[in-house]
Amino acid sequence: MEFEAFLETFKDHAIGYGPHFQIPNEVYFKMLKKCKDKRVICTINHTVTLHSALLQKSGLYFILLNQPLVKKQNWNIGD
């Protein structure tokens, strides 16, 4: 399943922090039907593949990325 998203961080630190891709609601629920444990394998820009989880907090659905990966790939917020 594919979707487009920009690299973001949370504006409200009460929600969390860290770079992430927000998942559109309809995509999240379709993916949730296919992977009950919320674990997914993501391919980003057809170049980077990683194991991750479908996360939800305060009405947002997202895939969290770690800082070392973001730096290694030279990604910036908004990419």
C-alpha positions as a Python dict, from the first residue, in 0.01 Angstrom:
ca = {
    (1, 'M'): (0, 0, 0),
    (2, 'E'): (145, 335, -98),
    (3, 'F'): (85, 690, 16),
    (4, 'E'): (273, 1019, 4),
    (5, 'A'): (371, 1212, 313),
    (6, 'F'): (615, 1476, 427),
    (7, 'L'): (866, 1429, 707),
    (8, 'E'): (726, 1607, 1014),
    (9, 'T'): (788, 1658, 1384),
    (10, 'F'): (524, 1710, 1650),
    (11, 'K'): (455, 2075, 1725),
    (12, 'D'): (310, 1987, 2066),
    (13, 'H'): (568, 1806, 2280),
    (14, 'A'): (285, 1674, 2498),
    (15, 'I'): (194, 1447, 2205),
    (16, 'G'): (547, 1327, 2152),
    (17, 'Y'): (855, 1418, 1957),
    (18, 'G'): (1068, 1285, 1680),
    (19, 'P'): (1054, 1270, 1304),
    (20, 'H'): (758, 1085, 1159),
    (21, 'F'): (535, 1038, 858),
    (22, 'Q'): (167, 1098, 920),
    (23, 'I'): (-54, 823, 778),
    (24, 'P'): (-386, 928, 621),
    (25, 'N'): (-680, 790, 826),
    (26, 'E'): (-819, 574, 544),
    (27, 'V'): (-474, 422, 478),
    (28, 'Y'): (-418, 353, 849),
    (29, 'F'): (-743, 160, 885),
    (30, 'K'): (-685, -40, 565),
    (31, 'M'): (-336, -131, 686),
    (32, 'L'): (-467, -220, 1031),
    (33, 'K'): (-701, -478, 876),
    (34, 'K'): (-401, -644, 709),
    (35, 'C'): (-160, -636, 1004),
    (36, 'K'): (-338, -691, 1335),
    (37, 'D'): (-21, -647, 1541),
    (38, 'K'): (47, -305, 1381),
    (39, 'R'): (395, -412, 1266),
    (40, 'V'): (483, -313, 908),
    (41, 'I'): (778, -304, 671),
    (42, 'C'): (811, 40, 517),
    (43, 'T'): (994, 138, 202),
    (44, 'I'): (1064, 509, 178),
    (45, 'N'): (1141, 673, -157),
    (46, 'H'): (1204, 325, -302),
    (47, 'T'): (1547, 329, -132),
    (48, 'V'): (1518, 269, 244),
    (49, 'T'): (1337, -28, 396),
    (50, 'L'): (1271, -51, 769),
    (51, 'H'): (1057, -237, 1018),
    (52, 'S'): (821, -10, 1207),
    (53, 'A'): (483, 10, 1376),
    (54, 'L'): (161, 189, 1302),
    (55, 'L'): (129, 436, 1587),
    (56, 'Q'): (-161, 645, 1708),
    (57, 'K'): (-169, 932, 1953),
    (58, 'S'): (-414, 1218, 2000),
    (59, 'G'): (-603, 1134, 1683),
    (60, 'L'): (-291, 1121, 1465),
    (61, 'Y'): (-170, 809, 1289),
    (62, 'F'): (198, 793, 1206),
    (63, 'I'): (519, 598, 1151),
    (64, 'L'): (799, 714, 1379),
    (65, 'L'): (1156, 738, 1246),
    (66, 'N'): (1476, 755, 1444),
    (67, 'Q'): (1717, 1048, 1428),
    (68, 'P'): (2021, 846, 1308),
    (69, 'L'): (1825, 723, 1004),
    (70, 'V'): (1706, 1074, 921),
    (71, 'K'): (2062, 1211, 947),
    (72, 'K'): (2213, 922, 748),
    (73, 'Q'): (1965, 977, 465),
    (74, 'N'): (2013, 1356, 486),
    (75, 'W'): (1637, 1409, 515),
    (76, 'N'): (1496, 1737, 642),
    (77, 'I'): (1163, 1826, 797),
    (78, 'G'): (926, 1897, 510),
    (79, 'D'): (1091, 1654, 268),
}
